[in-house]
mmCIF file of C-alpha atoms in Angstrom:
data_model
loop_
_atom_site.group_PDB
_atom_site.id
_atom_site.type_symbol
_atom_site.label_atom_id
_atom_site.label_comp_id
_atom_site.label_asym_id
_atom_site.label_seq_id
_atom_site.Cartn_x
_atom_site.Cartn_y
_atom_site.Cartn_z
ATOM 1 C CA LEU A 1487 130.691 116.077 82.693
ATOM 2 C CA ALA A 1488 131.421 113.245 85.085
ATOM 3 C CA LYS A 1489 129.023 110.689 83.575
ATOM 4 C CA THR A 1490 128.365 107.681 85.757
ATOM 5 C CA THR A 1491 127.672 104.112 84.716
ATOM 6 C CA GLN A 1492 126.077 101.521 87.004
ATOM 7 C CA PRO A 1493 124.526 98.082 86.498
ATOM 8 C CA ILE A 1494 120.820 98.433 85.824
ATOM 9 C CA SER A 1495 119.779 95.799 88.333
ATOM 10 C CA MET A 1496 121.065 93.322 90.904
ATOM 11 C CA ASP A 1497 119.488 90.530 92.887
ATOM 12 C CA SER A 1498 120.513 89.304 96.311
ATOM 13 C CA TYR A 1499 119.311 87.069 99.119
ATOM 14 C CA GLU A 1500 118.703 88.421 102.561
ATOM 15 C CA GLY A 1501 121.800 88.314 104.748
ATOM 16 C CA GLN A 1502 124.302 88.555 101.898
ATOM 17 C CA GLU A 1503 126.758 91.351 101.243
ATOM 18 C CA VAL A 1504 125.995 93.403 98.142
ATOM 19 C CA ASN A 1505 128.574 95.379 96.186
ATOM 20 C CA ILE A 1506 127.436 97.910 93.590
ATOM 21 C CA THR A 1507 130.098 99.462 91.395
ATOM 22 C CA CYS A 1508 129.881 102.806 89.643
ATOM 23 C CA SER A 1509 132.211 103.942 86.870
ATOM 24 C CA HIS A 1510 133.057 107.639 86.569
ATOM 25 C CA ASN A 1511 136.010 107.914 84.217
ATOM 26 C CA ASN A 1512 135.842 111.701 83.875
ATOM 27 C CA ILE A 1513 135.770 112.542 87.562
ATOM 28 C CA ALA A 1514 137.272 115.950 88.314
ATOM 29 C CA THR A 1515 139.697 116.837 91.060
ATOM 30 C CA ASN A 1516 137.082 118.667 93.120
ATOM 31 C CA ASP A 1517 134.388 116.003 92.746
ATOM 32 C CA TYR A 1518 133.080 113.937 95.620
ATOM 33 C CA ILE A 1519 131.327 110.590 95.171
ATOM 34 C CA THR A 1520 127.980 110.261 96.876
ATOM 35 C CA TRP A 1521 125.541 107.364 96.976
ATOM 36 C CA TYR A 1522 121.820 107.704 97.464
ATOM 37 C CA GLN A 1523 119.000 105.241 98.091
ATOM 38 C CA GLN A 1524 115.528 105.776 96.692
ATOM 39 C CA PHE A 1525 112.287 103.991 97.487
ATOM 40 C CA PRO A 1526 109.288 104.306 95.125
ATOM 41 C CA SER A 1527 107.597 107.710 95.171
ATOM 42 C CA GLN A 1528 110.075 109.112 97.681
ATOM 43 C CA GLY A 1529 113.025 111.440 97.417
ATOM 44 C CA PRO A 1530 116.502 109.899 97.372
ATOM 45 C CA ARG A 1531 118.197 109.568 100.727
ATOM 46 C CA PHE A 1532 121.902 110.046 101.401
ATOM 47 C CA ILE A 1533 123.808 106.836 102.206
ATOM 48 C CA ILE A 1534 127.493 107.676 102.131
ATOM 49 C CA GLN A 1535 130.003 110.055 100.596
ATOM 50 C CA GLY A 1536 133.724 109.859 99.956
ATOM 51 C CA TYR A 1537 136.623 111.433 98.108
ATOM 52 C CA LYS A 1538 139.249 108.683 98.103
ATOM 53 C CA THR A 1539 140.213 105.362 99.776
ATOM 54 C CA LYS A 1540 137.575 103.915 102.084
ATOM 55 C CA VAL A 1541 134.726 105.378 104.051
ATOM 56 C CA THR A 1542 132.497 103.463 106.437
ATOM 57 C CA ASN A 1543 129.390 104.449 108.345
ATOM 58 C CA GLU A 1544 126.697 102.556 110.196
ATOM 59 C CA VAL A 1545 124.911 101.407 107.050
ATOM 60 C CA ALA A 1546 127.517 101.011 104.295
ATOM 61 C CA SER A 1547 131.095 101.198 103.128
ATOM 62 C CA LEU A 1548 132.445 103.032 100.123
ATOM 63 C CA PHE A 1549 135.606 101.895 98.398
ATOM 64 C CA ILE A 1550 137.385 104.273 96.027
ATOM 65 C CA PRO A 1551 140.596 103.216 94.229
ATOM 66 C CA ALA A 1552 143.539 105.558 93.859
ATOM 67 C CA ASP A 1553 142.613 106.675 90.333
ATOM 68 C CA ARG A 1554 139.049 107.500 91.516
ATOM 69 C CA LYS A 1555 137.601 106.352 88.188
ATOM 70 C CA SER A 1556 135.210 104.018 89.935
ATOM 71 C CA SER A 1557 133.681 103.419 93.332
ATOM 72 C CA THR A 1558 131.985 100.496 95.045
ATOM 73 C CA LEU A 1559 129.138 100.740 97.507
ATOM 74 C CA SER A 1560 129.114 97.800 99.901
ATOM 75 C CA LEU A 1561 125.971 96.921 101.852
ATOM 76 C CA PRO A 1562 126.657 94.299 104.537
ATOM 77 C CA ARG A 1563 124.012 91.684 105.291
ATOM 78 C CA VAL A 1564 121.148 93.160 103.272
ATOM 79 C CA SER A 1565 117.545 92.767 104.347
ATOM 80 C CA LEU A 1566 114.282 92.930 102.442
ATOM 81 C CA SER A 1567 113.988 96.605 103.343
ATOM 82 C CA ASP A 1568 117.135 97.355 101.346
ATOM 83 C CA THR A 1569 115.207 96.699 98.130
ATOM 84 C CA ALA A 1570 115.477 100.061 96.394
ATOM 85 C CA VAL A 1571 117.231 101.961 93.630
ATOM 86 C CA TYR A 1572 120.780 103.055 94.390
ATOM 87 C CA TYR A 1573 122.301 106.064 92.650
ATOM 88 C CA CYS A 1574 125.907 107.053 92.383
ATOM 89 C CA LEU A 1575 126.422 110.802 92.027
ATOM 90 C CA VAL A 1576 129.655 112.555 91.208
ATOM 91 C CA GLY A 1577 129.899 116.272 91.721
ATOM 92 C CA ASP A 1578 131.454 119.144 93.573
ATOM 93 C CA ALA A 1579 129.989 121.696 95.914
ATOM 94 C CA THR A 1580 129.540 124.250 93.165
ATOM 95 C CA GLY A 1581 127.565 121.913 90.940
ATOM 96 C CA THR A 1582 128.852 123.603 87.805
ATOM 97 C CA ALA A 1583 131.204 120.878 86.635
ATOM 98 C CA SER A 1584 128.738 118.027 86.604
ATOM 99 C CA LYS A 1585 125.323 119.639 87.041
ATOM 100 C CA LEU A 1586 125.013 117.010 89.759
ATOM 101 C CA THR A 1587 123.646 114.597 87.177
ATOM 102 C CA PHE A 1588 122.405 111.270 88.426
ATOM 103 C CA GLY A 1589 122.982 108.093 86.479
ATOM 104 C CA THR A 1590 120.266 105.587 85.749
ATOM 105 C CA GLY A 1591 120.724 103.915 89.108
ATOM 106 C CA THR A 1592 120.901 100.253 90.151
ATOM 107 C CA ARG A 1593 117.701 98.525 91.128
ATOM 108 C CA LEU A 1594 118.487 96.109 93.971
ATOM 109 C CA GLN A 1595 115.995 93.352 94.674
ATOM 110 C CA VAL A 1596 116.464 91.449 97.941
ATOM 111 C CA THR A 1597 114.587 88.209 98.464
ATOM 112 C CA LEU A 1598 114.371 85.554 101.174
ATOM 113 C CA GLU B 12 115.353 119.930 112.580
ATOM 114 C CA ALA B 13 112.897 120.092 109.697
ATOM 115 C CA GLY B 14 113.960 118.536 106.420
ATOM 116 C CA VAL B 15 113.253 119.781 102.925
ATOM 117 C CA THR B 16 109.549 120.368 102.500
ATOM 118 C CA GLN B 17 107.665 120.490 99.231
ATOM 119 C CA SER B 18 104.136 121.514 98.335
ATOM 120 C CA PRO B 19 101.743 120.512 97.076
ATOM 121 C CA THR B 20 102.157 116.768 97.483
ATOM 122 C CA HIS B 21 99.939 116.116 94.489
ATOM 123 C CA LEU B 22 98.766 118.401 91.710
ATOM 124 C CA ILE B 23 96.466 117.657 88.800
ATOM 125 C CA LYS B 24 96.366 119.999 85.821
ATOM 126 C CA THR B 25 95.207 119.897 82.222
ATOM 127 C CA ARG B 26 97.235 120.506 79.091
ATOM 128 C CA GLY B 27 98.117 124.148 78.528
ATOM 129 C CA GLN B 28 97.729 125.170 82.150
ATOM 130 C CA GLN B 29 100.497 126.362 84.456
ATOM 131 C CA ALA B 30 101.806 124.601 87.539
ATOM 132 C CA THR B 31 103.687 126.092 90.479
ATOM 133 C CA LEU B 32 105.609 123.910 92.891
ATOM 134 C CA ARG B 33 107.234 125.121 96.078
ATOM 135 C CA CYS B 34 110.219 124.050 98.129
ATOM 136 C CA SER B 35 111.583 125.056 101.527
ATOM 137 C CA PRO B 36 115.197 124.014 102.111
ATOM 138 C CA ILE B 37 116.762 122.905 105.335
ATOM 139 C CA SER B 38 117.575 125.843 107.583
ATOM 140 C CA GLY B 39 121.042 127.169 106.752
ATOM 141 C CA HIS B 40 121.109 125.695 103.253
ATOM 142 C CA THR B 41 121.523 128.225 100.481
ATOM 143 C CA SER B 42 121.384 125.965 97.425
ATOM 144 C CA VAL B 43 118.211 124.487 95.987
ATOM 145 C CA TYR B 44 118.059 121.978 93.159
ATOM 146 C CA TRP B 45 115.082 120.803 91.144
ATOM 147 C CA TYR B 46 114.863 117.404 89.481
ATOM 148 C CA GLN B 47 112.202 115.755 87.334
ATOM 149 C CA GLN B 48 111.584 112.037 87.674
ATOM 150 C CA ALA B 49 109.158 110.478 85.235
ATOM 151 C CA LEU B 50 107.560 107.215 86.309
ATOM 152 C CA GLY B 51 110.110 104.408 86.435
ATOM 153 C CA LEU B 52 112.945 106.600 85.210
ATOM 154 C CA GLY B 53 115.967 108.313 86.735
ATOM 155 C CA LEU B 54 116.356 111.859 87.992
ATOM 156 C CA GLN B 55 116.746 114.564 85.366
ATOM 157 C CA PHE B 56 118.437 117.768 86.534
ATOM 158 C CA LEU B 57 116.257 120.829 85.980
ATOM 159 C CA LEU B 58 117.585 123.870 87.823
ATOM 160 C CA TRP B 59 120.038 124.931 90.499
ATOM 161 C CA TYR B 60 119.681 128.082 92.583
ATOM 162 C CA ASP B 61 122.184 129.439 95.038
ATOM 163 C CA GLU B 62 122.052 132.687 96.999
ATOM 164 C CA GLY B 63 119.026 133.807 95.029
ATOM 165 C CA GLU B 64 120.477 133.318 91.573
ATOM 166 C CA GLU B 65 120.073 130.644 88.923
ATOM 167 C CA ARG B 66 123.472 128.927 88.698
ATOM 168 C CA ASN B 67 122.824 126.127 86.266
ATOM 169 C CA ARG B 68 120.098 124.684 84.100
ATOM 170 C CA GLY B 69 119.419 121.257 82.639
ATOM 171 C CA ASN B 70 118.236 120.442 79.121
ATOM 172 C CA PHE B 71 114.664 121.579 79.535
ATOM 173 C CA PRO B 72 112.646 124.097 77.477
ATOM 174 C CA PRO B 73 112.205 127.688 78.716
ATOM 175 C CA ARG B 74 108.668 126.970 79.889
ATOM 176 C CA PHE B 75 110.351 125.406 82.913
ATOM 177 C CA SER B 76 111.458 128.270 85.123
ATOM 178 C CA GLY B 77 111.827 129.140 88.730
ATOM 179 C CA ARG B 78 113.232 131.444 91.293
ATOM 180 C CA GLN B 79 114.752 131.512 94.744
ATOM 181 C CA PHE B 80 113.504 133.911 97.364
ATOM 182 C CA PRO B 81 115.564 135.848 99.965
ATOM 183 C CA ASN B 82 114.724 133.196 102.575
ATOM 184 C CA TYR B 83 116.206 130.571 100.174
ATOM 185 C CA SER B 84 112.885 128.896 99.487
ATOM 186 C CA SER B 85 112.220 128.219 95.844
ATOM 187 C CA GLU B 86 109.443 127.853 93.375
ATOM 188 C CA LEU B 87 109.325 125.925 90.102
ATOM 189 C CA ASN B 88 106.935 127.062 87.408
ATOM 190 C CA VAL B 89 105.930 124.976 84.439
ATOM 191 C CA ASN B 90 103.998 126.841 81.753
ATOM 192 C CA ALA B 91 101.954 125.457 78.868
ATOM 193 C CA LEU B 92 101.799 122.010 80.455
ATOM 194 C CA GLU B 93 102.180 118.987 78.222
ATOM 195 C CA LEU B 94 101.227 115.388 78.961
ATOM 196 C CA GLU B 95 104.878 114.363 79.208
ATOM 197 C CA ASP B 96 105.400 116.829 82.069
ATOM 198 C CA SER B 97 103.624 114.333 84.312
ATOM 199 C CA ALA B 98 106.283 113.301 86.814
ATOM 200 C CA LEU B 99 107.534 113.481 90.368
ATOM 201 C CA TYR B 100 109.309 116.797 90.888
ATOM 202 C CA LEU B 101 111.969 116.601 93.552
ATOM 203 C CA CYS B 102 113.606 119.459 95.331
ATOM 204 C CA ALA B 103 116.912 119.127 97.153
ATOM 205 C CA SER B 104 118.955 121.532 99.221
ATOM 206 C CA SER B 105 122.598 121.714 100.184
ATOM 207 C CA LEU B 106 125.079 123.941 101.942
ATOM 208 C CA GLY B 107 126.186 125.292 98.568
ATOM 209 C CA GLY B 108 129.815 126.278 98.245
ATOM 210 C CA ARG B 109 130.405 125.650 101.934
ATOM 211 C CA GLY B 110 129.694 121.948 101.616
ATOM 212 C CA THR B 111 130.697 118.908 99.632
ATOM 213 C CA GLY B 112 127.665 118.750 97.401
ATOM 214 C CA GLU B 113 125.624 116.389 99.589
ATOM 215 C CA LEU B 114 121.986 116.797 98.648
ATOM 216 C CA PHE B 115 119.029 116.501 100.983
ATOM 217 C CA PHE B 116 115.809 115.703 99.154
ATOM 218 C CA GLY B 117 112.188 116.402 99.901
ATOM 219 C CA GLU B 118 109.449 113.852 99.294
ATOM 220 C CA GLY B 119 108.481 115.430 95.982
ATOM 221 C CA SER B 120 105.433 116.871 94.280
ATOM 222 C CA ARG B 121 103.551 114.523 91.979
ATOM 223 C CA LEU B 122 102.298 116.458 88.940
ATOM 224 C CA THR B 123 99.703 114.812 86.728
ATOM 225 C CA VAL B 124 98.788 116.453 83.436
ATOM 226 C CA LEU B 125 95.539 115.295 81.851
#
């Protein structure tokens, strides 16, 4: 199973860039890396997904080194509304290899 | 386009009773996943259904069961409820083998066992 490890919590000031790293040493060839954001009492929401190198969308960037054993979610210029729990998920489309198991997540607190 | 919908939003039961939770996936999605999230904790994988069949199961007792219907909607049943079953139950759908595993979640069903 591609177990993931993330920092439990992070603090940031509004306007700063935040980088959250996830370790996934046992990632399989067919696995993608997906990050989700979750607010209290809501379902997680997709942020970004990648397989290798760098992916960027309108809200975040995802950096994946060549060995794919880790990944870093980068949130540019965070605001108070980015306070949430961020989950890294490693899995393939079939779900059998990893059971699409979420890690404990990183609780990001953004303050003024 | 409608997202993943779950019902009921809230459900209160007593110990020993049964609970049934329902999920409608996004149109065109064939895979449905169920997760349990106890208060303040992470998501625990429960069940995965694809094309009407159970494909994978998490480390939960047999009293947690479910099924997927021909229209790809799904239902989660929890028998002989225990206090520790109180949690937010999240359903997610995906394109199954045709996709990359990206999950789309509903807002969840909050189950309270008294």
